[in-house]
Short mmCIF file of C-alpha atoms and ligand atoms in Angstrom, two decimals:
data_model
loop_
_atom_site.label_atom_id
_atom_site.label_comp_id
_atom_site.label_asym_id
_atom_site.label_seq_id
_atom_site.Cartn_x
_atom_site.Cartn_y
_atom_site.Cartn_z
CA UNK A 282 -2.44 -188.77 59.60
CA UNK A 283 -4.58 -185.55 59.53
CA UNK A 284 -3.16 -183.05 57.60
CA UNK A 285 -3.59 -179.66 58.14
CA UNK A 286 -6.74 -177.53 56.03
CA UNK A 287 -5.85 -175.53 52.83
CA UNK A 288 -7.59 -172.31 52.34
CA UNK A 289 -10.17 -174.51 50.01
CA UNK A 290 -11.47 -176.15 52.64
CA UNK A 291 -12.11 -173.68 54.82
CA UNK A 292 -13.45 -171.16 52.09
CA UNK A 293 -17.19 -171.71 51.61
CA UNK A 294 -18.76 -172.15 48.30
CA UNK A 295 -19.28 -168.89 46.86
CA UNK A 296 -21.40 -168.68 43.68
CA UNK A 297 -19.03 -166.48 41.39
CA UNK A 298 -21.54 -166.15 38.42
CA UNK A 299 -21.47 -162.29 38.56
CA UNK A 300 -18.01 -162.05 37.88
CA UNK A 301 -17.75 -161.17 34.02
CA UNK A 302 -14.94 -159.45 31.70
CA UNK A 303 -11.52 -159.35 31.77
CA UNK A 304 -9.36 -156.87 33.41
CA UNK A 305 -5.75 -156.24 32.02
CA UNK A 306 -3.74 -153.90 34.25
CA UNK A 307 -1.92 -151.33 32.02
CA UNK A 308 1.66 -150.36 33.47
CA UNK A 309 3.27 -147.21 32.89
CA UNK A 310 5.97 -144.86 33.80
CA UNK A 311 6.27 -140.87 33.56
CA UNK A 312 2.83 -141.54 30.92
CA UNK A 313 4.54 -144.30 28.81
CA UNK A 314 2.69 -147.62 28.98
CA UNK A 315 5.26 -150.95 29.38
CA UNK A 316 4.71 -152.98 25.93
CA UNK A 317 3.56 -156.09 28.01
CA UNK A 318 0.69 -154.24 28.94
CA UNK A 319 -0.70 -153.43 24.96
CA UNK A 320 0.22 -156.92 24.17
CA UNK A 321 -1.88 -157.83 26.62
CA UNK A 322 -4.64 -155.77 25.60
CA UNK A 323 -4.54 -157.63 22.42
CA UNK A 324 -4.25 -160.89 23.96
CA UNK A 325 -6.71 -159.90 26.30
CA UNK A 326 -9.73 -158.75 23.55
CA UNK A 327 -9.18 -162.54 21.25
CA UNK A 328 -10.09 -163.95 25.49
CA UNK A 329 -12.82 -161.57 25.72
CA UNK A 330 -14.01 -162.14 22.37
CA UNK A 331 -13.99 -165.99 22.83
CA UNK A 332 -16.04 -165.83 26.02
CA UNK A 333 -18.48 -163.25 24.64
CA UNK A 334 -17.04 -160.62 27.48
CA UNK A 335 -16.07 -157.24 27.65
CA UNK A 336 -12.17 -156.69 27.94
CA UNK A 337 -11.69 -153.40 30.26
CA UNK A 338 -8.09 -151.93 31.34
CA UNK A 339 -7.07 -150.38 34.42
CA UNK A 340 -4.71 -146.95 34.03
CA UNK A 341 -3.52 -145.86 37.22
CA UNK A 342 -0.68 -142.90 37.41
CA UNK A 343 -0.74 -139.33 37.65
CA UNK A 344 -1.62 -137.43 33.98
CA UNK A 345 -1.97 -140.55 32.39
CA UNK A 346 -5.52 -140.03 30.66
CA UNK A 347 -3.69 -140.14 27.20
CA UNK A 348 -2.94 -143.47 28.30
CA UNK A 349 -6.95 -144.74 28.75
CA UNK A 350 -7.89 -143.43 25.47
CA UNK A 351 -4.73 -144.92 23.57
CA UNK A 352 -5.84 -148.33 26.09
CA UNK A 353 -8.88 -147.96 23.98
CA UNK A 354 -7.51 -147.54 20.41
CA UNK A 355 -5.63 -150.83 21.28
CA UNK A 356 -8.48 -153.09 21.90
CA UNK A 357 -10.72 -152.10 25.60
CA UNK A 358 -14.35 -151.54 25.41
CA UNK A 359 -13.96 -150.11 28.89
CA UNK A 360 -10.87 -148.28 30.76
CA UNK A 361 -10.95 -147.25 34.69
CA UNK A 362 -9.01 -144.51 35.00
CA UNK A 363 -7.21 -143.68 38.51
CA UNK A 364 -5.40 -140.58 37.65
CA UNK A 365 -3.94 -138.47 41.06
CA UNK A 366 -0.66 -136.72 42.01
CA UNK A 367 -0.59 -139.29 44.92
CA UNK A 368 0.06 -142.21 42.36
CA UNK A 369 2.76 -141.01 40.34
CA UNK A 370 5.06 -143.53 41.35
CA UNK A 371 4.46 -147.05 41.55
CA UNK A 372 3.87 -148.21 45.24
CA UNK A 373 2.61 -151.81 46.38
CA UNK A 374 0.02 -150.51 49.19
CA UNK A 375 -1.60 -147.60 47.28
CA UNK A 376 -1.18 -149.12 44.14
CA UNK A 377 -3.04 -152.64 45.15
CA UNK A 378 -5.89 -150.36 46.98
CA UNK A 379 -7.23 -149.34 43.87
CA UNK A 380 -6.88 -152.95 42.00
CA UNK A 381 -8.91 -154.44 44.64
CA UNK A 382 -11.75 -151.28 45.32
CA UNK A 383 -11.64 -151.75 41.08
CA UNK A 384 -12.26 -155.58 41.64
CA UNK A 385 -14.49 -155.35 44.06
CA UNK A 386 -16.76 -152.90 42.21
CA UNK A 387 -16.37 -154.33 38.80
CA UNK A 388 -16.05 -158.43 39.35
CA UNK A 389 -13.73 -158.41 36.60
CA UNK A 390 -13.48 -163.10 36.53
CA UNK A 391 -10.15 -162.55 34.56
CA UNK A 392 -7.03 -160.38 35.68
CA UNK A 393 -3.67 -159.66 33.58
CA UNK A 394 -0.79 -157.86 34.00
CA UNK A 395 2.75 -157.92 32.84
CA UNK A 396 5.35 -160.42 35.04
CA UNK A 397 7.64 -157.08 35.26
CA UNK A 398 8.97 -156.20 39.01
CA UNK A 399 6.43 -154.08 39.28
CA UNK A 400 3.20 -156.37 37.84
CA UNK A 401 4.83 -159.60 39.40
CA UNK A 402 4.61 -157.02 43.07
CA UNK A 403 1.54 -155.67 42.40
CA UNK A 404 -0.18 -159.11 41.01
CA UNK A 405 1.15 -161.11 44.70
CA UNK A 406 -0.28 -158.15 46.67
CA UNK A 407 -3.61 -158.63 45.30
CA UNK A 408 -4.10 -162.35 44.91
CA UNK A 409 -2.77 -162.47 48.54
CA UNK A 410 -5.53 -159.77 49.86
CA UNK A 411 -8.72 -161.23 47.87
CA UNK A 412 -7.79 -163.95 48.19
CA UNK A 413 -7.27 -166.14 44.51
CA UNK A 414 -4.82 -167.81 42.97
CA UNK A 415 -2.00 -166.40 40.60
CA UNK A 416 -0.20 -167.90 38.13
CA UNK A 417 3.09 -165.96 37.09
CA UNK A 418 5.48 -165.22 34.18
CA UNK A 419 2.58 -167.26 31.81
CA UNK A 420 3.72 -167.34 28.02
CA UNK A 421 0.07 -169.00 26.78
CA UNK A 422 -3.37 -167.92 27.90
CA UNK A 423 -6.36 -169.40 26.59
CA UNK A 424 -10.11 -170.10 27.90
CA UNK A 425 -12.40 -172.59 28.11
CA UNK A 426 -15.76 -173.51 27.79
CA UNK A 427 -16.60 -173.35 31.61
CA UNK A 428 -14.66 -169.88 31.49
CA UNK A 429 -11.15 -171.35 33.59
CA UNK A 430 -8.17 -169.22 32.48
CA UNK A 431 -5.58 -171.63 31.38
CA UNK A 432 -2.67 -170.17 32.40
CA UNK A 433 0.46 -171.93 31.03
CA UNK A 434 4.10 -170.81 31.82
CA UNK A 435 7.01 -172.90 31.33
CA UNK A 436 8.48 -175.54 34.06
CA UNK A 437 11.62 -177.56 34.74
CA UNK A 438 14.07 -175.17 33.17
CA UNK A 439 11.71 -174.85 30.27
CA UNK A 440 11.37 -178.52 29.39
CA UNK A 441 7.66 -178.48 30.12
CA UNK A 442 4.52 -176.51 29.73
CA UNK A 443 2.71 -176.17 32.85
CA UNK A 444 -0.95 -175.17 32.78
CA UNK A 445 -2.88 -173.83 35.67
CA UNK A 446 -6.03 -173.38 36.89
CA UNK A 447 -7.73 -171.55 39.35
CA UNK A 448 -10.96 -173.51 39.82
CA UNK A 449 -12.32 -172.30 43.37
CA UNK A 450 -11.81 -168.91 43.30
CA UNK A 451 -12.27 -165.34 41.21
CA UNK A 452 -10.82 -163.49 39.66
CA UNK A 453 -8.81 -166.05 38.06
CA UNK A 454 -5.13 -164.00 37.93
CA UNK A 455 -1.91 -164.55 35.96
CA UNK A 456 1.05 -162.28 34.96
CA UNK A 457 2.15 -162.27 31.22
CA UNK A 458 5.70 -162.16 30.07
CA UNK A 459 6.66 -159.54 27.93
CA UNK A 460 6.79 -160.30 23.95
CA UNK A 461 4.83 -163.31 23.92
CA UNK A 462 1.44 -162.06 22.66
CA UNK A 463 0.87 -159.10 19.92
CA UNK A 464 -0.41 -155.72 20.41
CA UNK A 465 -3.16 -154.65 18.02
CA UNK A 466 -2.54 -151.95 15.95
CA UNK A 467 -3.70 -148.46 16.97
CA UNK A 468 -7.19 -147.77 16.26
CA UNK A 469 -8.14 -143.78 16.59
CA UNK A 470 -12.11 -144.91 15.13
CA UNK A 471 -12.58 -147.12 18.42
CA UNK A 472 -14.64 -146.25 20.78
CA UNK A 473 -15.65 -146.87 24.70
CA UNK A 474 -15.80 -145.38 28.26
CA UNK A 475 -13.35 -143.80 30.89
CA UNK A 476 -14.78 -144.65 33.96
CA UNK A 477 -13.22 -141.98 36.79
CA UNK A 478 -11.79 -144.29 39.85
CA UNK A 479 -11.11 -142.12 42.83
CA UNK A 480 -7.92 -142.37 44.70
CA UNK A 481 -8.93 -142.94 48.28
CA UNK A 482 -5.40 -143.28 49.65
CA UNK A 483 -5.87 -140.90 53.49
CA UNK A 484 -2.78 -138.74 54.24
CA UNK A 485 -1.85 -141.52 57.25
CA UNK A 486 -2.09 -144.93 54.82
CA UNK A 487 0.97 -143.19 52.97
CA UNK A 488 3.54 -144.74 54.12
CA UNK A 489 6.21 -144.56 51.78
CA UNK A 490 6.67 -141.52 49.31
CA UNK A 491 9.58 -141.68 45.98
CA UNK A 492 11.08 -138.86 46.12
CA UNK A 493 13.86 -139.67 42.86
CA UNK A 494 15.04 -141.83 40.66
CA UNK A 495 18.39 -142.57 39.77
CA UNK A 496 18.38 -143.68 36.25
CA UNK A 497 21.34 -146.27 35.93
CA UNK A 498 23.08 -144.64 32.38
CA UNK A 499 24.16 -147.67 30.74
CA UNK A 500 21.28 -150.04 31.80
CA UNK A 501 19.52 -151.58 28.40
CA UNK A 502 15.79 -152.62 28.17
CA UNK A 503 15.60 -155.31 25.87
CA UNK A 504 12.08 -155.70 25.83
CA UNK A 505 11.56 -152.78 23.50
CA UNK A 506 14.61 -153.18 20.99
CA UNK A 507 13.65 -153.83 17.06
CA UNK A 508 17.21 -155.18 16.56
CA UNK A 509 19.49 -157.10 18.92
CA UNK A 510 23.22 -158.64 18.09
CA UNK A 511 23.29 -161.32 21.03
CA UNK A 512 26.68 -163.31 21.53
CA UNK A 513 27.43 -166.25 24.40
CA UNK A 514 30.21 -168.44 25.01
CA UNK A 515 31.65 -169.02 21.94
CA UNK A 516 33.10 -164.96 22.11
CA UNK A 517 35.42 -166.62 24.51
CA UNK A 518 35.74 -163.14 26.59
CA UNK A 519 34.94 -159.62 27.25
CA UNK A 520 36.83 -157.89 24.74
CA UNK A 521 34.90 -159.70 21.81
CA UNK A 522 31.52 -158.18 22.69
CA UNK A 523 32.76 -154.87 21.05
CA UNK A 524 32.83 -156.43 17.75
CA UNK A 525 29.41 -157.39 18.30
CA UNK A 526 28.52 -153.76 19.43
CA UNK A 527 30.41 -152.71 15.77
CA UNK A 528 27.51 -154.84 14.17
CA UNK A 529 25.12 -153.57 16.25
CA UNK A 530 25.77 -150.10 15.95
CA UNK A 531 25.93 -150.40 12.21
CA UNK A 532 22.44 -152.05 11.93
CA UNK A 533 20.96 -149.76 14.55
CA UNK A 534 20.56 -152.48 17.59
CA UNK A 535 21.88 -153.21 20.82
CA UNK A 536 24.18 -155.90 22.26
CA UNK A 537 22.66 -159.18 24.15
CA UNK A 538 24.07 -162.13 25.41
CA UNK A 539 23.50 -165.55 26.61
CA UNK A 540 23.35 -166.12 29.93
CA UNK A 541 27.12 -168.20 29.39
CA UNK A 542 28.11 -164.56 28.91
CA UNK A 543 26.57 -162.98 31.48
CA UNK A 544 27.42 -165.66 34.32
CA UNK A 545 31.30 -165.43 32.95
CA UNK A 546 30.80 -161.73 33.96
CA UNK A 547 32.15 -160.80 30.35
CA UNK A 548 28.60 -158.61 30.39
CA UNK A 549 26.19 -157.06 32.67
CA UNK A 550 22.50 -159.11 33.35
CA UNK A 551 20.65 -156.87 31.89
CA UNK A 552 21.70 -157.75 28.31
CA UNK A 553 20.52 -161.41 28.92
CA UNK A 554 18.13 -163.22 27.01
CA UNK A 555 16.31 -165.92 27.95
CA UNK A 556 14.56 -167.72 30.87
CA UNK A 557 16.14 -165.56 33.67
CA UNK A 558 16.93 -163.00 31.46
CA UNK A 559 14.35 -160.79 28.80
CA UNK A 560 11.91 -162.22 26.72
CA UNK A 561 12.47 -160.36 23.56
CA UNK A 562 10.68 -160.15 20.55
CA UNK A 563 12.63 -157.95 17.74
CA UNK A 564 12.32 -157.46 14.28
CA UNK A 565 15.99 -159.32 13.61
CA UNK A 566 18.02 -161.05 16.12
CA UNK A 567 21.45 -162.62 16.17
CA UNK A 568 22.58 -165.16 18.20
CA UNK A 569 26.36 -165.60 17.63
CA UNK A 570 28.28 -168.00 19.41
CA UNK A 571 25.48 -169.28 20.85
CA UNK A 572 24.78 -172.94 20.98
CA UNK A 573 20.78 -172.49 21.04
CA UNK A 574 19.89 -174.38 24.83
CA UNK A 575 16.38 -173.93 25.98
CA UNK A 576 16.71 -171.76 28.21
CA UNK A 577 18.01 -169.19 25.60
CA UNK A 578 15.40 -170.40 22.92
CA UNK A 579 12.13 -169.41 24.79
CA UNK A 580 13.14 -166.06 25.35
CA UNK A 581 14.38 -164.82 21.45
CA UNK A 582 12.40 -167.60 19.44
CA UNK A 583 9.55 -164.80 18.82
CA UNK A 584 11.98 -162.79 16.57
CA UNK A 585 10.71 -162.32 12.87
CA UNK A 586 14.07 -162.59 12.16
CA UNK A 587 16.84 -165.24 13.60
CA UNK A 588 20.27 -165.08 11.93
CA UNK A 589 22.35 -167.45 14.12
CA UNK A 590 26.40 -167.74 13.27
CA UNK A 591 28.47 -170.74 14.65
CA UNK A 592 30.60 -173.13 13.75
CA UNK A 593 29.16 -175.88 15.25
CA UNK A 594 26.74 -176.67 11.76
CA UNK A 595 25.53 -178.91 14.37
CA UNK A 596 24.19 -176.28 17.12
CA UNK A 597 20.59 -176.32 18.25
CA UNK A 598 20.33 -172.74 17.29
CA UNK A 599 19.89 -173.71 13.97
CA UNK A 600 16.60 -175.37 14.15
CA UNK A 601 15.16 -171.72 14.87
CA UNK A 602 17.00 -170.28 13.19
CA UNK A 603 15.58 -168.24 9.31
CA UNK A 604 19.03 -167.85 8.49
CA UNK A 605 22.00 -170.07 9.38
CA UNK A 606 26.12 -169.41 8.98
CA UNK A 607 28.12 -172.00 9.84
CA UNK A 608 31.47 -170.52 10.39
CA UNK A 609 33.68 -168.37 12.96
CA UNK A 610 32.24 -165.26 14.26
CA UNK A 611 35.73 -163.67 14.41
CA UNK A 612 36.02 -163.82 10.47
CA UNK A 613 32.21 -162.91 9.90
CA UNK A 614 31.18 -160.34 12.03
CA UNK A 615 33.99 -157.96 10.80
CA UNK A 616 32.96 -159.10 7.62
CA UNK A 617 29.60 -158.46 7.98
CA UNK A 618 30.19 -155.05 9.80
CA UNK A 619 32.12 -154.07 6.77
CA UNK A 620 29.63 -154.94 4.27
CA UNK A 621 27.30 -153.18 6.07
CA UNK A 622 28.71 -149.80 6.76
CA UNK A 623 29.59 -149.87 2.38
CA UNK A 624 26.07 -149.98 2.04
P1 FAD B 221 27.41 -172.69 24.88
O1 FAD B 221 26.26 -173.61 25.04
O2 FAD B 221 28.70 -173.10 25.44
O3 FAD B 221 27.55 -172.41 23.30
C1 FAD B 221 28.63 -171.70 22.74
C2 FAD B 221 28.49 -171.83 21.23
O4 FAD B 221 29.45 -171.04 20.60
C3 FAD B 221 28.69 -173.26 20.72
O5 FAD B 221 27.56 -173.65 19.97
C4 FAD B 221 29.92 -173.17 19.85
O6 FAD B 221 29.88 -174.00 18.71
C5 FAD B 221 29.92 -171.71 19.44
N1 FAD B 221 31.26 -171.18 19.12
C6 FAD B 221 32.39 -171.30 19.86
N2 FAD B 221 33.39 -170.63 19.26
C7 FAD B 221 32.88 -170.06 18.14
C8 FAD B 221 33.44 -169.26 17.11
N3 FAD B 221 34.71 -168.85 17.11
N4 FAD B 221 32.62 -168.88 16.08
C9 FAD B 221 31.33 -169.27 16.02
N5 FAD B 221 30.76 -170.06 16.99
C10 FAD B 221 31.52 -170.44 18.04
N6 FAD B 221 20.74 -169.38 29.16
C11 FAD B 221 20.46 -168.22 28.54
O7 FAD B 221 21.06 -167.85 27.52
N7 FAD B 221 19.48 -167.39 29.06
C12 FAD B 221 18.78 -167.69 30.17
O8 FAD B 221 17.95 -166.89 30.60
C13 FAD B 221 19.07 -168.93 30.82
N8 FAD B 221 18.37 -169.31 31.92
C14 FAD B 221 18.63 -170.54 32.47
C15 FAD B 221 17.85 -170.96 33.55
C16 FAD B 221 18.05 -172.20 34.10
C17 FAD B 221 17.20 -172.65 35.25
C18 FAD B 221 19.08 -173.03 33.58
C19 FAD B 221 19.31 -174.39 34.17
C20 FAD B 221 19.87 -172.61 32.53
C21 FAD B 221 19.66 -171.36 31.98
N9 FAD B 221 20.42 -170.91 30.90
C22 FAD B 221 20.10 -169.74 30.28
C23 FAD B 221 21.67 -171.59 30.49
C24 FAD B 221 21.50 -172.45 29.26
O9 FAD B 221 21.09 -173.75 29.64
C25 FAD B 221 22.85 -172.58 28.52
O10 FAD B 221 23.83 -173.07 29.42
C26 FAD B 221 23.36 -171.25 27.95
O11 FAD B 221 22.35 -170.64 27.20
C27 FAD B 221 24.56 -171.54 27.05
O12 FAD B 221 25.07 -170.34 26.59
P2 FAD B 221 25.86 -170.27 25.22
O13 FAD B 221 25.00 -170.76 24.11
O14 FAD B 221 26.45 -168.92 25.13
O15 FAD B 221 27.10 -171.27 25.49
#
């Protein structure tokens, strides 16, 4: 049976040897870069440094030139800088336009960006258009010696590792999840170039303009938290999240949740942690009545700090656990609320 071409058959051999560097996309919103994008950055400079590359970033946004030199402080030799009224707000078409005139100009053979709605949008729009390949939501980058991007990102429900590459074509492209890799420190002594991008978006290729945003009150970002209290299943129901929202306003924190939790509708989705949820990496993280599947691991296991409570002495969420109770949460976490707030 003949089976129908891929796109790497009909592509013809290209010699790619004057793409060089890597290219991290920063994100930002009203001037405040996403974390994914400065852990990237340092992510992005131990790849650069392996192949012998420069590592450049890519600030597009209106005002944002704050944001290139702080890109620089965190690790870029380089930053292109697309700064215009017209891109205040994130949109796919004019948004992609200057990724690819960038791409085109500068041959970047790696490209990063965070696997947020917006990077995971703009990162399909772009691979599409060159074309390349595009591995999303990756929680491992490394190189190798023939410079391939191995992309890895977790597969069937998080039982396996998957790593891609992107032999054929450049740049190679993958989107990062957020709190996997570590930011560098600010550094006000480094040094490097702006490099002024025009915006050449013409009054007719606009074709969509944001006029507001309705900021939902109660919605929680994880991603940036330094403390969360997390609780699943074994609260048994709505009510019992506000003793975990006791603990967590007496440490400071918000409330998360496993995804138990969230599917029993005893919380809203935006407080879950995990493999559909937020990856999360905190300074101290709780995980009561949770049991500790997989699926909950991958996306709190980066904490610096795990205290898990459950009865179960059994529970998975002990093996990552730093510090263990075995007990019930309706005893302890008054308990520990109380010794808390006497502090
Ligand atoms: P359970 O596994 O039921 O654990 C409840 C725990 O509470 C038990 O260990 C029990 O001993 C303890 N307990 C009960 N009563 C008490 C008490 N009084 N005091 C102390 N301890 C008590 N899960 C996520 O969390 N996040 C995800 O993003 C996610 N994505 C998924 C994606 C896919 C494709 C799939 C297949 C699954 C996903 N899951 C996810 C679901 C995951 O597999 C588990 O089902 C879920 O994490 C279990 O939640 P839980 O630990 O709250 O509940």
């Amino acid at each position: 049976k003949s089976r129908r071409p891929s796109p790497r058959d009909v592509m013809p051999e290209k010699d790619w040897s004057d793409y060089r560097g890597i290219l991290i996309v920063v994100e930002q919103r009203n001037g405040i870069a996403k974390k994914v994008s400065w852990q990237l950055l340092g992510e992005g400079r131990r790849l650069a440094d392996k192949l012998n590359t420069h590592l450049s970033a890519l600030v597009i946004g209106s005002n944002v030139s704050a944001l290139a030199k702080e890109a620089i402080y965190r690790g870029a030799d380089q930053v292109y800088l697309c700064d215009s009224e017209e891109l205040k707000d994130y949109r796919t078409r004019p948004y992609s336009k200057v990724c690819l005139t960038v791409i085109g100009q500068y041959k970047p053979e790696i490209v990063l960006m965070g696997a947020t709605y917006t990077g995971r949008d703009l990162a399909g729009a772009i691979a599409t258009h060159l074309p390349t390949g595009l591995t999303a939501d990756c929680t491992q980058l490394d190189v190798d010696e023939q410079r391939l991007l191995l992309a890895s990102r977790p597969a069937f429900s998080e039982k396996m590792l998957a790593t891609i590459l992107c032999k054929q074509f450049k740049p190679q492209m993958a989107t990062a999840r957020s709190g996997v890799f570590l930011a560098l420190p600010l550094d006000p002594t480094r040094d490097g170039d702006i490099i002024p991008i025009a915006s050449q978006m013409k009054e007719d290729e606009i074709v969509t303009r944001v006029l507001d945003f309705l900021e939902q009150n109660d919605y929680v970002s994880l991603e940036d938290q330094e403390i969360i209290v997390a609780g699943g299943r074994g609260l048994g129901g709505p009510e019992a999240f506000a003793l975990l929202q006791n603990l967590a306003d007496a440490l400071g924190g918000v409330v998360g949740a496993s995804r138990a939790a969230v599917d029993a509708g005893w919380i809203t989705h935006d407080h879950q942690v995990g493999q559909t949820g937020s990856t999360v990496r905190p300074k101290l993280y709780f995980a009561i009545g949770i049991s500790g599947a997989v699926q909950h691991v991958v996306g709190m296991q980066n904490a610096d700090m795990i205290v898990a409570i459950n009865r179960d002495p059994n529970a998975p969420i002990f093996k990552v656990a730093h510090l263990g109770i075995v007990g019930d949460l309706f005893t302890l976490v008054p308990a520990l609320c109380t010794a808390i707030k006497a502090q």
